[in-house]
Coordinates of C-alpha atoms in Angstrom, one line a residue:
M1 CA 0.0 0.0 0.0
S2 CA 1.2 3.5 -0.7
E3 CA 2.8 5.3 2.1
E4 CA 2.1 8.7 0.6
P5 CA -0.2 10.9 2.7
L6 CA -3.7 11.7 1.4
L7 CA -4.7 15.3 0.6
I8 CA -7.5 16.8 2.6
S9 CA -9.2 17.8 -0.6
D10 CA -9.1 14.2 -1.8
V11 CA -10.6 13.1 1.4
Q12 CA -13.5 15.6 1.1
A13 CA -14.2 14.7 -2.6
R14 CA -14.3 11.0 -1.8
T15 CA -16.6 11.6 1.2
V16 CA -19.1 13.6 -0.9
R17 CA -19.1 10.9 -3.6
E18 CA -19.7 8.1 -1.2
L19 CA -22.4 9.9 0.8
R20 CA -24.5 10.3 -2.3
R21 CA -24.9 6.5 -2.2
L22 CA -26.0 6.6 1.4
A23 CA -28.8 9.2 0.9
P24 CA -31.7 6.7 0.8
V25 CA -30.7 5.5 4.3
T26 CA -29.2 8.6 6.0
D27 CA -31.9 11.0 4.8
E28 CA -34.8 9.1 6.1
L29 CA -33.2 7.9 9.3
G30 CA -32.2 11.5 10.1
R31 CA -35.7 12.8 9.6
R32 CA -37.3 10.0 11.6
F33 CA -35.0 10.4 14.7
A34 CA -35.1 14.2 14.5
A35 CA -38.9 14.3 14.4
A36 CA -38.9 12.1 17.5
G37 CA -36.5 14.4 19.3
H38 CA -33.5 12.2 19.1
E39 CA -29.9 12.7 17.8
I40 CA -28.5 10.2 15.3
A41 CA -25.2 10.1 13.4
L42 CA -23.3 7.9 11.1
V43 CA -20.2 6.9 13.0
G44 CA -16.9 5.1 13.1
G45 CA -15.7 2.8 10.3
P46 CA -18.3 3.9 7.7
V47 CA -17.3 7.5 8.0
R48 CA -13.6 6.5 7.7
D49 CA -14.2 4.2 4.8
A50 CA -16.3 6.9 3.0
M51 CA -13.3 9.2 3.3
L52 CA -11.1 6.5 1.9
G53 CA -13.5 5.7 -1.0
R54 CA -14.0 2.1 0.2
L55 CA -17.5 2.2 1.8
Q56 CA -18.9 -1.3 2.5
Q57 CA -22.5 -2.4 2.9
D58 CA -22.5 -2.3 6.7
L59 CA -23.4 1.0 8.3
D60 CA -23.0 2.0 12.0
F61 CA -25.0 4.7 13.6
T62 CA -25.0 6.1 17.1
T63 CA -28.0 7.8 18.8
S64 CA -29.4 9.3 21.9
A65 CA -32.4 7.1 21.6
T66 CA -32.7 3.9 23.8
P67 CA -32.9 0.5 22.0
A68 CA -36.6 0.4 22.5
Q69 CA -37.1 3.8 21.0
T70 CA -34.8 2.9 18.1
E71 CA -36.7 -0.3 17.4
R72 CA -40.0 1.7 17.2
L73 CA -38.5 4.3 14.9
V74 CA -37.1 1.8 12.3
K75 CA -40.2 -0.5 12.2
G76 CA -42.2 0.2 9.1
W77 CA -39.1 1.7 7.4
A78 CA -36.6 -1.2 7.5
D79 CA -37.1 -4.4 5.5
A80 CA -36.2 -6.4 8.5
V81 CA -35.4 -5.7 12.2
W82 CA -33.5 -7.7 14.8
D83 CA -32.5 -7.1 18.4
I84 CA -29.8 -9.7 19.0
G85 CA -27.4 -6.9 20.2
R86 CA -30.0 -5.2 22.5
A87 CA -28.0 -6.1 25.6
F88 CA -25.2 -3.9 24.2
G89 CA -27.6 -1.1 23.2
T90 CA -27.8 -2.1 19.5
I91 CA -30.7 -2.6 17.2
G92 CA -30.0 -4.1 13.8
C93 CA -31.9 -3.8 10.6
R94 CA -31.7 -4.2 6.8
K95 CA -32.8 -1.6 4.2
G96 CA -32.3 -2.7 0.7
E97 CA -28.6 -3.5 0.2
W98 CA -27.5 -1.9 3.5
Q99 CA -27.0 -3.7 6.8
V100 CA -27.6 -1.1 9.6
E101 CA -26.7 -1.2 13.3
I102 CA -27.9 1.7 15.5
T103 CA -26.4 1.8 19.0
T104 CA -27.3 4.1 21.9
Y105 CA -24.5 6.4 23.0
R106 CA -22.4 4.4 25.4
S107 CA -19.2 3.7 27.3
E108 CA -17.7 0.4 28.1
A109 CA -14.9 -0.8 30.2
Y110 CA -13.2 -4.0 31.6
D111 CA -12.4 -4.5 35.2
A112 CA -9.1 -6.2 36.1
E113 CA -10.5 -9.7 35.8
S114 CA -13.4 -9.4 33.4
R115 CA -13.6 -11.0 29.9
K116 CA -16.7 -9.0 28.8
P117 CA -17.2 -5.3 28.7
A118 CA -19.7 -3.7 31.1
V119 CA -22.0 -1.5 28.9
Q120 CA -23.1 1.9 30.2
Y121 CA -25.2 4.3 28.2
G122 CA -23.8 7.7 27.5
D123 CA -25.5 11.1 27.1
S124 CA -23.6 12.9 24.3
L125 CA -22.1 12.2 20.9
V126 CA -18.7 13.7 21.8
A127 CA -18.5 11.4 24.9
D128 CA -19.4 8.4 22.7
L129 CA -16.7 9.3 20.2
E130 CA -14.1 9.7 22.9
R131 CA -14.4 6.1 24.1
R132 CA -13.8 4.8 20.6
D133 CA -10.5 3.0 19.7
F134 CA -8.7 5.4 17.2
T135 CA -9.2 9.0 16.0
V136 CA -9.9 7.8 12.5
N137 CA -12.8 5.8 13.9
A138 CA -14.0 8.7 16.2
M139 CA -15.6 10.8 13.5
A140 CA -19.3 11.1 12.9
L141 CA -21.8 12.7 10.5
S142 CA -24.7 14.1 12.4
L143 CA -28.1 13.6 10.7
P144 CA -30.0 15.2 9.1
G145 CA -27.6 17.7 7.6
E146 CA -24.5 15.6 7.4
Q147 CA -22.4 17.8 9.7
L148 CA -19.0 16.3 10.3
E149 CA -18.1 15.8 14.0
D150 CA -14.3 15.4 14.4
P151 CA -13.4 16.4 18.0
F152 CA -10.1 14.5 18.0
G153 CA -8.5 15.2 14.7
G154 CA -9.4 12.1 12.8
V155 CA -9.5 13.7 9.4
V156 CA -5.9 14.9 9.7
D157 CA -4.8 11.5 11.1
L158 CA -6.5 9.8 8.2
A159 CA -4.9 12.1 5.7
E160 CA -1.5 11.4 7.2
K161 CA -2.2 7.6 7.5
R162 CA -1.6 7.6 11.3
L163 CA -3.3 5.6 14.1
R164 CA -3.7 7.6 17.3
T165 CA -6.2 7.1 20.2
P166 CA -8.7 9.9 21.1
G167 CA -7.5 10.0 24.7
T168 CA -4.4 8.4 26.1
P169 CA -3.5 5.0 24.7
E170 CA -3.4 3.6 28.2
S171 CA -6.9 4.7 28.9
S172 CA -8.2 3.3 25.6
F173 CA -6.5 -0.1 26.1
S174 CA -7.7 -0.3 29.6
D175 CA -11.3 0.2 28.4
D176 CA -10.9 -2.7 25.8
P177 CA -7.5 -4.5 25.6
L178 CA -8.6 -6.0 22.2
R179 CA -7.9 -2.5 20.7
M180 CA -4.2 -3.3 20.9
M181 CA -4.7 -6.1 18.4
R182 CA -7.0 -3.8 16.4
A183 CA -4.1 -1.4 16.0
A184 CA -2.1 -4.1 14.3
R185 CA -5.1 -5.1 12.2
F186 CA -5.8 -1.6 10.9
S187 CA -2.0 -1.2 10.2
A188 CA -2.3 -4.3 8.0
Q189 CA -5.6 -3.4 6.5
L190 CA -5.1 0.3 5.7
G191 CA -1.3 0.6 5.6
F192 CA -1.3 3.1 8.4
T193 CA 1.6 3.9 10.7
V194 CA 0.9 3.3 14.4
D195 CA 1.8 6.3 16.6
P196 CA 4.8 5.7 18.8
A197 CA 2.8 6.4 22.0
V198 CA 0.3 3.8 20.9
V199 CA 3.1 1.2 20.2
A200 CA 4.6 2.0 23.7
A201 CA 1.3 1.4 25.4
M202 CA 0.8 -1.8 23.5
T203 CA 4.2 -3.0 24.7
D204 CA 3.6 -2.0 28.3
M205 CA 0.1 -3.5 28.5
A206 CA 0.5 -6.5 26.3
E207 CA -0.3 -9.0 29.0
R208 CA -3.8 -7.4 29.5
I209 CA -4.9 -9.0 26.2
T210 CA -5.2 -12.3 28.3
I211 CA -8.5 -11.1 29.8
V212 CA -10.2 -10.9 26.4
S213 CA -12.1 -14.0 25.3
A214 CA -10.5 -16.4 22.8
E215 CA -13.3 -15.9 20.4
R216 CA -12.7 -12.1 20.2
V217 CA -9.0 -12.6 19.9
R218 CA -9.6 -15.1 17.1
D219 CA -11.9 -12.8 15.2
E220 CA -9.4 -10.0 15.3
L221 CA -6.6 -12.3 14.2
V222 CA -8.6 -13.5 11.3
K223 CA -9.3 -10.0 10.1
L224 CA -5.6 -9.2 10.3
L225 CA -4.6 -12.3 8.4
L226 CA -7.2 -11.6 5.7
S227 CA -5.9 -8.0 5.2
P228 CA -3.9 -6.9 2.2
D229 CA -0.6 -6.9 4.2
P230 CA -0.9 -9.4 7.1
V231 CA 2.9 -9.4 7.6
R232 CA 2.9 -5.8 8.6
G233 CA 0.4 -6.5 11.4
L234 CA 2.0 -9.7 12.6
R235 CA 5.4 -7.9 12.9
L236 CA 3.7 -5.3 15.2
L237 CA 2.2 -8.1 17.3
V238 CA 5.6 -9.7 17.8
E239 CA 7.5 -6.4 18.4
T240 CA 5.1 -5.3 21.1
G241 CA 4.9 -8.7 22.8
L242 CA 1.2 -9.2 22.1
A243 CA 2.0 -12.3 20.0
E244 CA 3.6 -13.9 23.1
H245 CA 0.0 -14.1 24.6
V246 CA -2.1 -14.8 21.5
L247 CA 0.1 -16.7 19.1
P248 CA 3.3 -17.6 21.0
E249 CA 4.5 -20.0 18.3
L250 CA 5.2 -17.1 16.0
P251 CA 7.8 -15.2 18.2
A252 CA 9.3 -18.6 19.1
L253 CA 10.4 -18.9 15.5
A254 CA 13.0 -16.2 16.1
L255 CA 15.5 -18.8 17.1
E256 CA 18.7 -17.7 18.7
R257 CA 21.4 -17.1 16.2
D258 CA 24.7 -18.9 16.9
E259 CA 27.8 -17.7 15.0
H260 CA 29.1 -21.2 15.0
H261 CA 25.8 -22.8 13.8
R262 CA 24.5 -21.1 10.7
H263 CA 20.9 -21.7 9.8
K264 CA 18.0 -19.9 8.1
D265 CA 16.1 -17.3 10.2
V266 CA 12.9 -19.3 10.6
Y267 CA 10.8 -16.2 11.7
E268 CA 11.7 -14.2 8.6
H269 CA 11.4 -17.3 6.4
T270 CA 7.8 -17.8 7.8
L271 CA 6.8 -14.2 7.0
T272 CA 8.2 -14.5 3.5
V273 CA 6.3 -17.8 3.0
L274 CA 3.1 -16.0 4.1
E275 CA 3.7 -13.1 1.6
Q276 CA 4.4 -15.6 -1.2
A277 CA 1.3 -17.6 -0.3
V278 CA -0.8 -14.5 -0.5
G279 CA 0.7 -13.8 -3.9
L280 CA -0.3 -17.3 -5.1
E281 CA -4.0 -17.0 -4.1
D282 CA -5.1 -16.6 -7.7
R283 CA -4.7 -20.4 -7.8
L284 CA -7.4 -20.6 -5.1
G285 CA -9.9 -18.3 -6.8
G286 CA -8.2 -15.0 -6.0
A287 CA -10.0 -14.1 -2.7
P288 CA -8.0 -14.0 0.6
D289 CA -7.9 -17.6 1.8
L290 CA -7.8 -18.0 5.6
V291 CA -6.8 -21.7 5.7
S292 CA -3.9 -21.2 3.2
R293 CA -2.6 -18.1 5.1
L294 CA -2.8 -19.9 8.5
A295 CA -1.0 -22.9 7.0
A296 CA 1.8 -20.6 5.7
L297 CA 2.0 -18.9 9.1
M298 CA 2.2 -22.2 11.1
H299 CA 4.0 -24.5 8.8
D300 CA 7.4 -24.4 10.6
V301 CA 6.1 -24.0 14.2
G302 CA 7.6 -27.4 15.0
K303 CA 11.1 -26.3 14.4
P304 CA 12.0 -24.8 17.8
R305 CA 11.0 -28.1 19.5
T306 CA 12.9 -30.3 17.0
R307 CA 16.1 -28.2 16.5
R308 CA 19.3 -30.2 16.9
F309 CA 22.9 -29.0 16.2
L310 CA 25.3 -31.5 14.6
D311 CA 29.1 -31.7 15.1
D312 CA 29.7 -30.3 11.6
G313 CA 27.9 -27.1 12.4
S314 CA 24.7 -27.9 10.6
V315 CA 21.3 -27.9 12.2
T316 CA 18.4 -30.4 11.7
F317 CA 14.7 -30.2 12.4
H318 CA 13.7 -33.8 12.0
H319 CA 9.9 -34.5 12.2
H320 CA 9.1 -30.8 12.6
D321 CA 6.2 -31.3 10.2
V322 CA 4.5 -33.9 12.6
V323 CA 5.3 -31.9 15.7
G324 CA 4.2 -28.7 14.0
A325 CA 0.9 -30.2 13.1
K326 CA 0.2 -31.1 16.7
L327 CA 1.2 -27.6 17.9
T328 CA -1.0 -26.1 15.2
R329 CA -4.0 -28.1 16.2
K330 CA -3.5 -27.2 19.9
R331 CA -3.2 -23.5 19.2
L332 CA -6.1 -23.2 16.8
Q333 CA -8.3 -25.2 19.1
A334 CA -7.4 -22.8 21.9
L335 CA -8.4 -19.9 19.7
R336 CA -11.8 -21.6 19.0
F337 CA -11.3 -22.1 15.3
S338 CA -13.9 -24.5 13.7
R339 CA -13.0 -28.2 13.6
D340 CA -12.9 -28.1 9.8
Q341 CA -10.4 -25.2 9.8
V342 CA -8.3 -26.9 12.5
D343 CA -8.2 -30.1 10.5
A344 CA -7.4 -28.5 7.2
V345 CA -4.5 -26.3 8.5
A346 CA -3.0 -29.1 10.6
Q347 CA -3.1 -31.4 7.6
L348 CA -1.3 -28.9 5.4
V349 CA 1.4 -28.3 8.1
E350 CA 1.9 -32.1 8.4
Q351 CA 2.2 -32.6 4.6
H352 CA 4.2 -29.5 3.7
L353 CA 7.5 -31.5 3.4
R354 CA 6.1 -34.4 1.3
F355 CA 7.0 -32.9 -2.0
H356 CA 10.7 -32.9 -1.1
G357 CA 10.7 -36.7 -1.4
Y358 CA 10.0 -36.2 -5.1
G359 CA 13.6 -35.5 -5.7
S360 CA 14.1 -34.9 -9.4
G361 CA 11.0 -36.7 -10.4
E362 CA 11.8 -40.2 -9.2
W363 CA 8.4 -40.9 -7.7
T364 CA 6.4 -43.8 -9.2
D365 CA 2.8 -43.2 -10.3
S366 CA 1.9 -45.0 -7.2
A367 CA 3.6 -42.4 -5.0
V368 CA 2.0 -39.6 -7.0
R369 CA -1.4 -41.2 -6.4
R370 CA -0.7 -41.4 -2.7
Y371 CA 0.3 -37.8 -2.6
V372 CA -3.0 -36.8 -4.1
R373 CA -5.0 -39.3 -1.9
D374 CA -3.4 -38.0 1.3
A375 CA -3.9 -34.3 0.4
G376 CA -7.5 -34.9 -0.4
D377 CA -9.6 -31.7 -0.8
Q378 CA -6.5 -29.7 0.4
L379 CA -4.5 -30.5 -2.7
E380 CA -4.6 -27.0 -4.3
R381 CA -3.7 -25.4 -1.0
L382 CA -0.8 -27.8 -0.6
H383 CA 0.4 -26.8 -4.0
V384 CA 0.3 -23.1 -2.9
L385 CA 2.1 -23.8 0.4
T386 CA 4.8 -26.0 -1.1
R387 CA 5.6 -23.4 -3.8
A388 CA 5.5 -20.5 -1.2
D389 CA 7.8 -22.5 1.0
C390 CA 10.7 -21.9 -1.4
T391 CA 12.4 -18.8 -0.2
T392 CA 16.0 -19.5 -1.3
R393 CA 17.9 -16.6 -2.8
N394 CA 19.8 -19.1 -5.0
R395 CA 18.1 -18.5 -8.3
R396 CA 19.3 -21.7 -9.8
K397 CA 18.0 -23.8 -6.9
A398 CA 14.7 -21.9 -6.9
E399 CA 14.2 -22.5 -10.6
R400 CA 15.0 -26.1 -10.2
L401 CA 12.4 -26.5 -7.4
R402 CA 9.9 -24.7 -9.5
R403 CA 10.4 -26.9 -12.5
T404 CA 10.3 -30.0 -10.4
Y405 CA 7.0 -29.0 -8.9
D406 CA 5.7 -28.1 -12.3
D407 CA 6.6 -31.7 -13.3
L408 CA 4.7 -33.1 -10.3
E409 CA 1.6 -31.1 -11.1
T410 CA 1.8 -32.2 -14.7
R411 CA 1.9 -35.8 -13.7
I412 CA -1.0 -35.3 -11.3
A413 CA -3.1 -33.7 -14.0
R414 CA -2.3 -36.6 -16.4
L415 CA -3.1 -39.3 -13.9
A416 CA -6.3 -37.3 -12.9
E417 CA -7.4 -37.3 -16.5
E418 CA -6.7 -41.0 -17.0
E419 CA -7.9 -42.3 -13.6
E420 CA -10.3 -39.8 -11.9
L421 CA -7.6 -39.3 -9.4
A422 CA -9.5 -37.0 -7.1
S423 CA -11.8 -39.8 -6.1
I424 CA -9.6 -42.9 -5.9
R425 CA -11.5 -46.0 -4.8
P426 CA -11.0 -49.7 -5.2
D427 CA -12.3 -51.3 -8.4
L428 CA -14.9 -53.2 -6.4
D429 CA -17.3 -51.7 -3.9
G430 CA -18.3 -53.3 -0.6
N431 CA -21.3 -55.1 -2.0
Q432 CA -19.2 -56.7 -4.8
I433 CA -16.6 -57.7 -2.3
M434 CA -19.2 -59.5 -0.1
E435 CA -20.7 -61.2 -3.2
V436 CA -17.3 -62.5 -4.4
L437 CA -16.2 -63.7 -0.9
G438 CA -19.6 -65.0 0.1
V439 CA -19.5 -63.1 3.4
G440 CA -21.7 -60.6 5.1
P441 CA -20.7 -57.2 6.6
G442 CA -17.8 -57.4 8.9
R443 CA -14.0 -56.8 9.5
E444 CA -13.1 -59.0 6.5
V445 CA -14.9 -56.7 4.1
G446 CA -13.0 -53.7 5.4
E447 CA -9.6 -55.5 5.1
A448 CA -10.4 -56.6 1.6
Y449 CA -11.4 -53.1 0.6
R450 CA -8.1 -51.7 1.9
H451 CA -6.2 -54.3 0.1
L452 CA -7.9 -53.4 -3.2
L453 CA -7.3 -49.8 -2.5
E454 CA -3.6 -50.4 -2.1
L455 CA -3.6 -52.3 -5.4
R456 CA -5.3 -49.4 -7.0
L457 CA -2.8 -46.9 -5.7
D458 CA 0.2 -49.1 -6.7
H459 CA -0.9 -50.2 -10.2
G460 CA -3.7 -47.9 -11.3
P461 CA -7.2 -49.0 -12.4
M462 CA -8.1 -52.6 -13.0
S463 CA -11.0 -54.2 -14.9
E464 CA -13.7 -55.8 -12.8
A465 CA -12.5 -59.3 -13.8
E466 CA -8.9 -58.4 -12.8
A467 CA -10.1 -57.0 -9.5
V468 CA -12.2 -60.1 -8.8
A469 CA -9.1 -62.3 -9.5
A470 CA -6.9 -60.2 -7.3
L471 CA -9.5 -60.4 -4.5
R472 CA -9.8 -64.1 -4.7
A473 CA -6.0 -64.5 -4.7
W474 CA -5.8 -62.4 -1.6
A475 CA -8.5 -64.4 0.1
G476 CA -6.7 -67.6 -0.8
T477 CA -3.5 -66.5 1.0
R478 CA -5.7 -66.0 4.1
G479 CA -7.1 -69.5 4.0

């Protein structure tokens, strides 16, 4: 992202252009709330994004009205209304393409041991803005009339691409420690520089992140990882010590350098692999892919546990793929990722070294089939991770690895076309096995199925007659 500051005139022009799109929502809401004697303002992220020319479909408003009053005012105007956030002062609704949340002026804070904010209603727009995370999110457009409210200099900070807090960073992070992670996320999303005072407070208060629920930490980490420049945000988490509490496997990769034992900087290697995986996402459809990015981030986390120095000065990390998969599973489960996500990422971490057994293309067709079978529905992501994992500066070596993997993918494509490789099954199904062997359901059928599958992997497809003969021969050896 460009580091050039924005011009105030550019910010104003973008804001006017984006606000025209919002008129069907903002004009009517402004009239309704004003007529009922309440204040209402577009607030936070939508105002910031309007100024950046990147307005999304989700709109946040703040109001002096209570949730019950807000609900009455939007009924009959909104296409749908829901109150799932009522406990936090929020009423949600949908109007055409827009998803709208309207929240009563409020303040919220954690006590020393709490994992959930205690919500208190406020009584003014300025007080509501003051308790927000950063000045670029502490701007509002009062309705009706679209009067900009910017008591903390958010427009200037946005133009200069700078993240500051409305009050002191210490006060802001005491109110909600998750804002420390949010600083890293906005840096990654928007390319903004984090103010030195904010970085200092993040460093001093890093341990306070531990009072925030795992689910909220996970959601913030996901937003960071799916941002345009996740490495920028991750570096800030490591430098401030936040990563020690939310993703300790990452700073652990910065292994101690020993002048007598030269080896690759695993931390920097990991960040490069993540960058390269992001650059290969067009192979996965082009959109940010969370599983692929998590796999790139975690693929070497087993190295600190498996590092061994040899007498010749070299270093080994034997079985770091297996150890890393276990560590990955444990960390992602602690962060409350879904079972499918945990399984997919752990599988990729465990298999990320498999390609290196391919050598210069010596694998048999049987080995290629097993590679595809074991990768399953993660094959395309495994292609991305394996290619991204090449970070050598030796051009000749890098080109050789690229050509070798090209060759493997070509062989996979050829076998897939010939054999329906993505759905490898034995040439006889369970019913056919029972009919040939004259047995009912049981352990013998499963063993026969696995035997035929191994034959299929080793030798490719067989005709039904060949498969029957092979099955009878196997059964004969078992008496």
